[in-house]
Coordinates of C-alpha atoms in Angstrom, one line a residue:
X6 CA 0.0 0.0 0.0
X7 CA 2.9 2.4 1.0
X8 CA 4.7 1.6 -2.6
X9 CA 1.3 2.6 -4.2
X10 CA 0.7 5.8 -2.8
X11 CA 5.1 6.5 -3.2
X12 CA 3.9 5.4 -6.8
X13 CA 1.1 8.1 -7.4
X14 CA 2.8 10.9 -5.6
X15 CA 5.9 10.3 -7.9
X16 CA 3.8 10.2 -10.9
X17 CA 1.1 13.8 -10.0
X18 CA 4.7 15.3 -9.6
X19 CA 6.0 14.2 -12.4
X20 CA 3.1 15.5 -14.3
X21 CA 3.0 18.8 -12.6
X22 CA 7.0 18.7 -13.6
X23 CA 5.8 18.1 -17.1
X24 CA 3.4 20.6 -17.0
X25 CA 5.6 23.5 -15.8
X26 CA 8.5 22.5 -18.8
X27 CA 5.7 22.6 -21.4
X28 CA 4.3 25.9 -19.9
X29 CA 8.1 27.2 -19.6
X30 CA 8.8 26.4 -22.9
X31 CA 6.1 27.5 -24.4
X32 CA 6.2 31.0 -22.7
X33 CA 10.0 31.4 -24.0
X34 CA 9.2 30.4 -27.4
X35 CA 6.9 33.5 -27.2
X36 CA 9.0 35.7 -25.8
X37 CA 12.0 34.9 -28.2
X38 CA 9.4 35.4 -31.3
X39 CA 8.3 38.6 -29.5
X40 CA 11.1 39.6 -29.4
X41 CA 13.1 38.8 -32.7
X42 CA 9.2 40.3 -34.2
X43 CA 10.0 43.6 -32.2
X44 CA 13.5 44.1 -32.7
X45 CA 13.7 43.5 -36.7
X46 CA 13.0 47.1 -37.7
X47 CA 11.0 48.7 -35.0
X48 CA 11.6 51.9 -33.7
X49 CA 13.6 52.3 -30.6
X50 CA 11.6 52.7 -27.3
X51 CA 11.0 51.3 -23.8
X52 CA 10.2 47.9 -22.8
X53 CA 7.4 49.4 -20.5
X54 CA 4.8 52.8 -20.3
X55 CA 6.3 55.6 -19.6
X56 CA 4.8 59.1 -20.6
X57 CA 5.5 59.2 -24.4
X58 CA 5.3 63.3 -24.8
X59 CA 8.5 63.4 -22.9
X60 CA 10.3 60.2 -24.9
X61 CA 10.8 62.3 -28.4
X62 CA 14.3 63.6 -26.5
X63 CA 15.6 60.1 -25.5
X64 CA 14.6 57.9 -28.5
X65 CA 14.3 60.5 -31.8
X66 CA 11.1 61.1 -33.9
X67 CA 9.9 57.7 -33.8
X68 CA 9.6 55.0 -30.9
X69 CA 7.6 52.1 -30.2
X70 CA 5.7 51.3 -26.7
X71 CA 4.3 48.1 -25.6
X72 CA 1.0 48.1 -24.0
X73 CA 0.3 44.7 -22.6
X74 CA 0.4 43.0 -26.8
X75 CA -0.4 46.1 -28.1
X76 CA 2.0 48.0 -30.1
X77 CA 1.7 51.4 -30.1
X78 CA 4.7 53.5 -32.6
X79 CA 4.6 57.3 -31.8
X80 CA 5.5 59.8 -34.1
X81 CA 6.6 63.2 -33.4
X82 CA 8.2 65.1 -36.4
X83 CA 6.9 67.0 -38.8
X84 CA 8.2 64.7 -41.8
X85 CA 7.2 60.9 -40.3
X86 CA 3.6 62.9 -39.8
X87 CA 3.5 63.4 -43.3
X88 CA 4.7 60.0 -44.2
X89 CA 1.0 58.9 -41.8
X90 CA -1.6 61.5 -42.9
X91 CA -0.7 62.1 -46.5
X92 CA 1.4 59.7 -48.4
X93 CA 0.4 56.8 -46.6
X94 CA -3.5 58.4 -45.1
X95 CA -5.5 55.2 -46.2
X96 CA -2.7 52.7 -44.8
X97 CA -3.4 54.6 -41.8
X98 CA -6.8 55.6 -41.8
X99 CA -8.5 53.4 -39.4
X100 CA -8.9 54.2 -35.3
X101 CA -7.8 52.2 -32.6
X102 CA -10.7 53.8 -30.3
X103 CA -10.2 53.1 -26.0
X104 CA -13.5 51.4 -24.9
X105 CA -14.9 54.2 -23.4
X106 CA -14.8 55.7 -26.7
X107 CA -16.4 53.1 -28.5
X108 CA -19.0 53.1 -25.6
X109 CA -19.5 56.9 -25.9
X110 CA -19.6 56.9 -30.2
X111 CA -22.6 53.7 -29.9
X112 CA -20.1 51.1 -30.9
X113 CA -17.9 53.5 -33.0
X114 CA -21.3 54.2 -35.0
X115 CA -19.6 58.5 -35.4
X116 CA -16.9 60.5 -37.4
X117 CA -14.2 60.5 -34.7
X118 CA -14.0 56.8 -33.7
X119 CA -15.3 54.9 -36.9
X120 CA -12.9 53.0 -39.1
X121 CA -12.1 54.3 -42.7
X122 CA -14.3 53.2 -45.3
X123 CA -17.9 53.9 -47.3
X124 CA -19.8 54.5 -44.0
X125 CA -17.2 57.0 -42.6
X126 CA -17.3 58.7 -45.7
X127 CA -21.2 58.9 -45.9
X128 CA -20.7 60.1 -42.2
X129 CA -18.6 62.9 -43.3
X130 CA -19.6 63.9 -46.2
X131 CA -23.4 64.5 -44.8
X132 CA -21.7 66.4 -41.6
X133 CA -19.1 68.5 -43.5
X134 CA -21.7 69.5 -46.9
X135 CA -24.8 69.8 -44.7
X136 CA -24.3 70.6 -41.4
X137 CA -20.8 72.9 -41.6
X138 CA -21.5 74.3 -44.9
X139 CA -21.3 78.0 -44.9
X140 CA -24.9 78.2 -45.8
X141 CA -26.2 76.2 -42.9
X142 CA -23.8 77.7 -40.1
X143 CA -24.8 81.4 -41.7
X144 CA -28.2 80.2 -40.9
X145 CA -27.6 80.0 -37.3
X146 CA -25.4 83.1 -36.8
X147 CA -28.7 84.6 -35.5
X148 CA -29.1 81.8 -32.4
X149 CA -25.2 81.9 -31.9
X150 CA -25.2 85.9 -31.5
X151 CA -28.5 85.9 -28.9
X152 CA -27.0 83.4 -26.8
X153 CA -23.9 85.6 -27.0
X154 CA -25.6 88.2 -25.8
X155 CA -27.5 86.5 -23.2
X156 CA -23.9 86.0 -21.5
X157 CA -22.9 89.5 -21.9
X158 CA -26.1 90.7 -20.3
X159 CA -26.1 88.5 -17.6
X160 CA -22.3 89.6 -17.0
X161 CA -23.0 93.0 -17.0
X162 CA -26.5 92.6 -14.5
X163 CA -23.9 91.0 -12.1
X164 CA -21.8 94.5 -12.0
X165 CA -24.6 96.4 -11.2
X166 CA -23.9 97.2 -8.0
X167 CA -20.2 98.1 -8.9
X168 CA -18.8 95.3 -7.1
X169 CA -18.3 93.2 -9.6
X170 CA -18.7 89.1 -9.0
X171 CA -15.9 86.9 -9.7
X172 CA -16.5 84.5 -12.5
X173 CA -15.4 80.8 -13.3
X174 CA -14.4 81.5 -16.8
X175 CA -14.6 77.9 -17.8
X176 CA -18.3 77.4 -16.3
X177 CA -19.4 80.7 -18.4
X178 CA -18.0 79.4 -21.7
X179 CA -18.8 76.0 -21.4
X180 CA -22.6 77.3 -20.6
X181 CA -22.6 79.7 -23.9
X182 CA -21.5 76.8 -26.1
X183 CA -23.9 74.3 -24.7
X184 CA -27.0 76.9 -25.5
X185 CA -25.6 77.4 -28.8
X186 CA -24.9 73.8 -29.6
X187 CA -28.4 73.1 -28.4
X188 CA -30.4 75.8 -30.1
X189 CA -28.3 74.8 -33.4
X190 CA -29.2 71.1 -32.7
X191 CA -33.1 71.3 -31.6
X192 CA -33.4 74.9 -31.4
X193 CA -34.8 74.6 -27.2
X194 CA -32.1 76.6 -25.6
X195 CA -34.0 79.6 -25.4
X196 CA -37.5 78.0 -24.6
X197 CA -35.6 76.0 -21.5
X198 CA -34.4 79.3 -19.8
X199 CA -37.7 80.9 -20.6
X200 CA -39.3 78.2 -18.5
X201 CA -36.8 78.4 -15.7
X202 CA -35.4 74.9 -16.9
X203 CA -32.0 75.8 -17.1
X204 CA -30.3 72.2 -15.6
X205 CA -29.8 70.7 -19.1
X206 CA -26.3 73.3 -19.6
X207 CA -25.5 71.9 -16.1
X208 CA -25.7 68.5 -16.8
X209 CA -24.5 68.4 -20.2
X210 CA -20.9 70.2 -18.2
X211 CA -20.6 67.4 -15.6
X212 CA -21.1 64.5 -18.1
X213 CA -19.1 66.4 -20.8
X214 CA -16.3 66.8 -18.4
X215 CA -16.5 63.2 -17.3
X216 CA -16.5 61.5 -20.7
X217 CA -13.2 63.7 -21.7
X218 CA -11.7 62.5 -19.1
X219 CA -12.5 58.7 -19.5
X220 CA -11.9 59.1 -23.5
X221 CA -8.5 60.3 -22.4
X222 CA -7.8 58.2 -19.2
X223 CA -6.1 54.8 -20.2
X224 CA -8.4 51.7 -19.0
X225 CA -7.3 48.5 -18.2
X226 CA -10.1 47.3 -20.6
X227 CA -8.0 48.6 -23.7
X228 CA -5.8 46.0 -22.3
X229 CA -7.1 43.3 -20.6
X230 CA -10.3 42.4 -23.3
X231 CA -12.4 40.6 -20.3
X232 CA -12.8 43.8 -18.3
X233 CA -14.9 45.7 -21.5
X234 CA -17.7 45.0 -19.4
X235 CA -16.8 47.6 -17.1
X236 CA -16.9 50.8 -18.6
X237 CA -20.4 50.3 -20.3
X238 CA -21.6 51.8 -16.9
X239 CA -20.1 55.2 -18.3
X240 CA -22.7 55.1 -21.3
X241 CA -25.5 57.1 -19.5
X242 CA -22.7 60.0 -19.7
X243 CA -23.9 60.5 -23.2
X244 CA -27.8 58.8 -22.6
X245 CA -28.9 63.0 -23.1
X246 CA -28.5 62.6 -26.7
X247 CA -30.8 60.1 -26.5
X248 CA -33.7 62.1 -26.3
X249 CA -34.0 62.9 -22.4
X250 CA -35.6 66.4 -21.9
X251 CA -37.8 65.8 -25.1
X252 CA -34.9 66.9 -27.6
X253 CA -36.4 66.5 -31.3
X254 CA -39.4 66.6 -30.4
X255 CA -42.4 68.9 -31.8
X256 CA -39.4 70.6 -34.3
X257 CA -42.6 71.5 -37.1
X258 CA -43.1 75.4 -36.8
X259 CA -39.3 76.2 -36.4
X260 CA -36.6 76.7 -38.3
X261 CA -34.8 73.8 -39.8
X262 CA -31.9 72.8 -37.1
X263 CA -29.4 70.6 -37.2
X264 CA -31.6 67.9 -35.7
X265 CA -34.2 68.1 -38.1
X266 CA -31.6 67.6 -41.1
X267 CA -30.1 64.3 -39.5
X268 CA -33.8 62.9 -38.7
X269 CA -34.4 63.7 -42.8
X270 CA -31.2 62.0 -43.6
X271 CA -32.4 59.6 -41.5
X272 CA -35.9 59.1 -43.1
X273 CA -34.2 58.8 -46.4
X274 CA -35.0 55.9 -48.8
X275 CA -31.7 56.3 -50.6
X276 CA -29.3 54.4 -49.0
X277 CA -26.2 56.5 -50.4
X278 CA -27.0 59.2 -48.1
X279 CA -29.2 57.5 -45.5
X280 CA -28.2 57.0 -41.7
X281 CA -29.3 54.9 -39.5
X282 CA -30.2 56.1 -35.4
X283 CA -27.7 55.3 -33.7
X284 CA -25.6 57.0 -37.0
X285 CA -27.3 60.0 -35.7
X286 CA -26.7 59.4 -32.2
X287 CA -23.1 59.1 -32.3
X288 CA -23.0 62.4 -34.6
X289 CA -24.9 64.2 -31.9
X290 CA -22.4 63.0 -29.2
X291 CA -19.2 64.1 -31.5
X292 CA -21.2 67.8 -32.1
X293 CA -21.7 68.4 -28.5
X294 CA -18.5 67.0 -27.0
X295 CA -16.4 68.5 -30.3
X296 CA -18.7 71.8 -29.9
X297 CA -18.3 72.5 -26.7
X298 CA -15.5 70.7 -24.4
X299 CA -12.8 72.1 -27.0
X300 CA -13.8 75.5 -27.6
X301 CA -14.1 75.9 -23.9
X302 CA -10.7 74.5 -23.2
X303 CA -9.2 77.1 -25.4
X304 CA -11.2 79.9 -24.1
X305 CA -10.3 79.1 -21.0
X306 CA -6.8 79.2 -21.8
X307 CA -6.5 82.1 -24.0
X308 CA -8.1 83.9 -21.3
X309 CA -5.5 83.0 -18.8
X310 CA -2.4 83.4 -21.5
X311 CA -4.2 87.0 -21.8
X312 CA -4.2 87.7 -17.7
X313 CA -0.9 86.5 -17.3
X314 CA 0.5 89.0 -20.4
X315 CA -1.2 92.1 -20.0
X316 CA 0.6 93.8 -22.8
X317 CA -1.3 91.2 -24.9
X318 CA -4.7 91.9 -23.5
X319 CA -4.0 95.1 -24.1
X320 CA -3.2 94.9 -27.8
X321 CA -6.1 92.7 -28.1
X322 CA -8.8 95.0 -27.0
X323 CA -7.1 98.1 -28.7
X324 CA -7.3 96.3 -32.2
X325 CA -11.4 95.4 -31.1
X326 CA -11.9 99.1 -30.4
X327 CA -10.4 100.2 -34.0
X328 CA -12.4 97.2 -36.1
X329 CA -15.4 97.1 -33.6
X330 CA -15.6 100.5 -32.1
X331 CA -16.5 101.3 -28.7
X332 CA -19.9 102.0 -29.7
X333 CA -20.9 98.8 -31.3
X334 CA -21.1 94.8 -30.5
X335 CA -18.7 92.3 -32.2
X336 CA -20.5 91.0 -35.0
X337 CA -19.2 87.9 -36.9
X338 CA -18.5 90.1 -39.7
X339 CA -15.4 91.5 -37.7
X340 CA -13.5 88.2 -36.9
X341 CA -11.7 88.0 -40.5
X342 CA -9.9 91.8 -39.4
X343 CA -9.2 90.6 -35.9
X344 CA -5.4 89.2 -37.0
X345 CA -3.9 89.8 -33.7
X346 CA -6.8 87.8 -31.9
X347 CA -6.4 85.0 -34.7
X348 CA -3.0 85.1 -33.7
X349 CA -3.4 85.0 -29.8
X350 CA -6.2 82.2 -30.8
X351 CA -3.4 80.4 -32.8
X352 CA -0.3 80.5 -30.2
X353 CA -2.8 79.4 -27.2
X354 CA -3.8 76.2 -29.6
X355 CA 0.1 75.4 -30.0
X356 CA 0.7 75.7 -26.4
X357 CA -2.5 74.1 -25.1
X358 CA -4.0 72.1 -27.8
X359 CA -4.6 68.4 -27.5
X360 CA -1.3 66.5 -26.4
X361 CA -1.7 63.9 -29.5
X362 CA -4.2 63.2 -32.1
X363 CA -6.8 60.4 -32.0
X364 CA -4.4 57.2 -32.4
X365 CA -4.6 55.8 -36.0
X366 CA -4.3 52.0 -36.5
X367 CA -2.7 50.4 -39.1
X368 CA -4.7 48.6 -41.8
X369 CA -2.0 47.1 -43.6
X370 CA 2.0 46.3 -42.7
X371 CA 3.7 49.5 -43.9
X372 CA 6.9 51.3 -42.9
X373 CA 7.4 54.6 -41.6
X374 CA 11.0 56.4 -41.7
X375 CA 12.4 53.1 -42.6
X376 CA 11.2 51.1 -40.0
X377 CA 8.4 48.1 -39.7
X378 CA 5.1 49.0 -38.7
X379 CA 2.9 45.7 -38.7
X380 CA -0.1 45.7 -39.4
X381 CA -2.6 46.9 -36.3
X382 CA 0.2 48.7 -35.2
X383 CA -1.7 52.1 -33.3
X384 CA -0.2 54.9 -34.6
X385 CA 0.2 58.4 -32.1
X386 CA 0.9 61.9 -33.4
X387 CA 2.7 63.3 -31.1
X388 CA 1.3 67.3 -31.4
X389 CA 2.8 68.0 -28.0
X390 CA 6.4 67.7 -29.4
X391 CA 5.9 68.8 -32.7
X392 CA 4.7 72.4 -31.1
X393 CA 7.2 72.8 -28.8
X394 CA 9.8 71.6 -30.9
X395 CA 12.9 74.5 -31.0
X396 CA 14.1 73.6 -34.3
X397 CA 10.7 75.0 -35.7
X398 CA 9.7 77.3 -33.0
X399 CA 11.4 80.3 -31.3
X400 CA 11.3 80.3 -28.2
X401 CA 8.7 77.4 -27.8
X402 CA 7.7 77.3 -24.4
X403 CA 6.9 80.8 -23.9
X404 CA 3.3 82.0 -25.2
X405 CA 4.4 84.7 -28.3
X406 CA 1.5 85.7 -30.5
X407 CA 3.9 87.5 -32.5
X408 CA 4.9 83.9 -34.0
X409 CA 1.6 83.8 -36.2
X410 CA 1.0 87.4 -36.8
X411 CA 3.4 87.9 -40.2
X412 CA 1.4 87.7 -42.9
X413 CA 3.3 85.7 -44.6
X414 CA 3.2 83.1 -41.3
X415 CA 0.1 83.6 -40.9
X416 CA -1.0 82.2 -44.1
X417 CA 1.9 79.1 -43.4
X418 CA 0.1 78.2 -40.2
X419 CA -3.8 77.5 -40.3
X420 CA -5.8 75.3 -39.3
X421 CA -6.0 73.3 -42.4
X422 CA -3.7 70.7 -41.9
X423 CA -1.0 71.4 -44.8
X424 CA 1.6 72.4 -42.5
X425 CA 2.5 69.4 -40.7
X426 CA 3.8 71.8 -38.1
X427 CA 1.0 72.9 -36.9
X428 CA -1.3 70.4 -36.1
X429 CA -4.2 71.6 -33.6
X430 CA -7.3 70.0 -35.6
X431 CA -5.1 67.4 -37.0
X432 CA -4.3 66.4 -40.8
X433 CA -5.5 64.4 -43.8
X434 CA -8.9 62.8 -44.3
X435 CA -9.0 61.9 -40.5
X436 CA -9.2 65.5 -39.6
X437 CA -11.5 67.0 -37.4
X438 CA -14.8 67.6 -39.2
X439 CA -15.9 70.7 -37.4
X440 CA -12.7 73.4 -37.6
X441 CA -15.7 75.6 -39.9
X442 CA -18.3 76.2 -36.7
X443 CA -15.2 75.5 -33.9
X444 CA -13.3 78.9 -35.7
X445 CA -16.7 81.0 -35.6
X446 CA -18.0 80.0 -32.5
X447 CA -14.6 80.3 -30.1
X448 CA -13.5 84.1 -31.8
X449 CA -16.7 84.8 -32.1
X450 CA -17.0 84.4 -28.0
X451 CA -13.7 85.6 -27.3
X452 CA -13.6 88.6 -29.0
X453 CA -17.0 89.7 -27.6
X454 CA -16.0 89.1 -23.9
X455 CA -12.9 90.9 -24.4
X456 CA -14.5 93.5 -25.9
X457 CA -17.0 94.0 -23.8
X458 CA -15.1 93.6 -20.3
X459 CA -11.5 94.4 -18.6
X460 CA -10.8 91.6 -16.6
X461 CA -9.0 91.0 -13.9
X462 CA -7.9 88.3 -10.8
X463 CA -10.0 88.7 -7.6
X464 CA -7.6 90.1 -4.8
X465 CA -5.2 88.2 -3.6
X466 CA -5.2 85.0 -5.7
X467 CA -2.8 84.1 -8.2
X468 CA -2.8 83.2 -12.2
X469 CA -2.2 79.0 -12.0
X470 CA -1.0 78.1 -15.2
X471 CA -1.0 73.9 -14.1
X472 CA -2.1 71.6 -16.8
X473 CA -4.8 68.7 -16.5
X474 CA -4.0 65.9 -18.8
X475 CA -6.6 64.4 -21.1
X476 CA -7.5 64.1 -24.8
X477 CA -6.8 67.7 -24.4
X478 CA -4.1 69.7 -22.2
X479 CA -6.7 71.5 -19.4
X480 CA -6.3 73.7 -16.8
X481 CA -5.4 72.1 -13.6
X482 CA -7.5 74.9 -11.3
X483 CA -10.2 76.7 -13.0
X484 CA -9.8 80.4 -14.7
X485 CA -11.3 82.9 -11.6
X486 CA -11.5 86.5 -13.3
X487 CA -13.7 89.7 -12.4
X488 CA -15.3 91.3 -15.7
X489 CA -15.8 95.2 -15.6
X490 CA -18.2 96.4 -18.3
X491 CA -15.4 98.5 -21.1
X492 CA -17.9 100.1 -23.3
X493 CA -19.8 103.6 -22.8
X494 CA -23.2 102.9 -23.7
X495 CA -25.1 100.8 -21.5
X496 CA -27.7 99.7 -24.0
X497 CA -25.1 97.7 -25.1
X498 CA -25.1 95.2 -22.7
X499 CA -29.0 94.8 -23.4

């Protein structure tokens, strides 16, 4: 009996000894082809995660990371960018969306997170020749200038008592862009604050502010595939697009919104031009969280570049009182004479733009600079770099509207994407589909508080200039400023 249980002990350990050679084996076979795959021609990089925006300086334009058995290769010079988003843009074309993401874009169902191909392109084509056409955004100029004015107004009522109320100047913007996004979309802005109803704006910031966040946090479900689960508990972030508060509702008797051109397009028998609901969904979610989250960002800090350089602010406002005039409101007709404000606009976007584009996946093995980039390879723009880079900038890191304001420069860096060096709304067909309305709306706003107000930092705080980061580069501590009414005529403010 005692040789029999000797006999089964000695064969379990033998086949636990077995086991653990196989598994050995087998786990070094991997890592030797894992290795051999990832040292033929990659880039140079890490073996683990560090922060990539500060990596360009150790490892050169292009490195590779590893992210669990995701390869991720980051570029960050002007040339290798152009290699991605012009001479190879289709190779390149897909997205490797995070899962919140895909959970906030309905699957990837939207412009910003859907793969390249006929659907995109029906996507885009319907956004950018319907909905950003000239005609339709000159159409709403009339709801973006009343809810402008509504801010000014309300600004001004709070300096009645000439004691004037400091003002988070992040909570103001964000609250002008959702009104105007809104009234554009369904055109209820203005009925909600008529009816005292005004927790829509409020609830739209929190969930807004949220989902940047998560699109721009990593997740161990981009990882790790059996955590996806997880993050679908960040969907009701979004669930105000689907029709919560009665949006798209009762839209006969009012102008035609965007809303009511997207439920058309979605009514539509032809196919070619025809979306499907949660199509429309997923647009609605990129217009309100490209419409609004950006713009504010950079409002936010422009305002706080402005503050902490004075002689700007004042250059600013004396170019608004020779184009505008003291005795008139900025009209949208002004912002093409308003070069030093494009130019102020333009340097805070370099400085405090998004820290890299939407990652790009490979659809194909390709090569970029001479090195292997297999195919699902996710590709990063590194914007951060590329704008603070020394052999294309003067002075980089300090904020110098005077970069952009030479004509000549001027015309070298917009915001179309030719210029690999200045990337702020990216490049190629994968840029962002909404620079037309993102221009008007964020001079538009800018150049009418500015005009309107001096402003200045409640006594006895200081200008933080910390960054939060994210799919974009926020302020750390929110913008506190006091506005003082600038203009002579009161009726102004009305």
């Amino acid at each position: 009996m005692a040789l029999r249980v000797d006999d089964a002990s000695s064969n379990e350990s033998a086949i636990i000894t077995c086991l653990v050679s196989v598994l050995a084996v087998a786990y070094f076979a991997w890592n030797v082809k894992k290795s051999r795959k990832a040292n033929a021609k990659l880039p140079p990089g890490p073996r683990g995660l560090p922060t990539f925006t500060e990596l360009a300086g150790v490892y050169g334009p292009i490195f590779k990371l590893w992210v669990g058995k995701k390869l991720c290769v980051v570029v960050s010079s002007p040339s290798l960018v152009k290699q991605v988003v012009r001479d190879q843009d289709i190779t390149f074309a897909n997205r490797d969306p995070p899962i919140a993401g895909l959970v906030a874009s309905f699957g990837g169902n939207d412009i910003l997170f859907s793969n390249y191909g006929p659907e995109w392109r029906k996507l885009r084509k319907l956004f950018v020749g319907k909905l950003m056409s000239n005609a339709s955004l000159d159409a709403c100029y009339a709801l973006r200038k009343q809810e402008v004015k509504n801010i000014i107004r309300d600004l001004y009522n709070n300096n009645k008592t000439g004691i004037g109320k400091p003002i988070d100047v992040g909570e103001l913007s964000i609250s002008t862009f959702v009104c105007v996004i809104q009234n554009m979309l369904w055109g209820e802005a203005l009925e909600l604050r008529e009816k005292g109803i005004s927790n829509l704006g409020a609830e739209l910031k929190f969930k807004l502010a949220e989902l940047v966040v998560l699109m721009g946090t990593p997740n161990i479900s981009d990882i790790i595939p059996c955590f996806h689960g997880l993050i679908y508990k960040y969907r009701n972030k979004v669930s105000v697009v689907e029709g919560e508060g009665g949006a798209g509702n009762n839209i006969e008797g009012r102008n035609k919104d965007f809303l009511q051109l997207l439920l058309e397009l979605q009514e539509n028998e032809d196919s070619a031009s025809s979306i499907s609901t949660i199509q429309l969904k997923a647009l609605l979610v990129d217009i309100i969280s490209g419409g609004t989250d950006t713009t504010t960002t950079t409002v936010e800090w422009t305002m706080t570049e402005l503050m902490h350089y004075p002689r700007v602010m004042k250059k600013v406002q004396e170019e608004l009182a020779q184009v505008v005039g003291m005795d008139s409101c900025v009209e949208e007709f002004h912002l093409p004479k308003l070069k030093y404000l494009d130019a102020v606009v333009k340097e805070t976007f370099r400085l405090h733009s998004v820290p890299y584009l939407v990652p790009r996946r490979a659809s194909q093995s390709s090569s970029i600079g001479g090195y292997t980039v297999p195919k699902d390879t996710t590709i990063i723009l590194n914007v951060w770099a590329i704008h603070r880079d020394p052999q294309i900038w003067d002075n980089p890191l300090e904020f110098g509207p005077e970069k952009f304001f030479n004509d000549g420069i001027a015309s070298k860096f917009d915001y179309s994407g030719n210029n690999f060096q200045y990337l702020p709304f990216g490049a190629g067909r994968r840029m962002c589909a909404g620079i037309a309305l993102a221009e008007r709306m964020l001079m538009f706003v800018l150049a009418s508080l500015l005009h309107s107000f001096d402003w200045k930092l409640p006594a006895g705080t200081k200008l933080d200039l910390s960054e939060k980061f994210g799919i974009l580069i926020k302020k750390k501590e929110p913008l506190v400023a006091i506005p003082t009414p600038r203009l002579p005529n009161s009726e102004l403010y009305q």
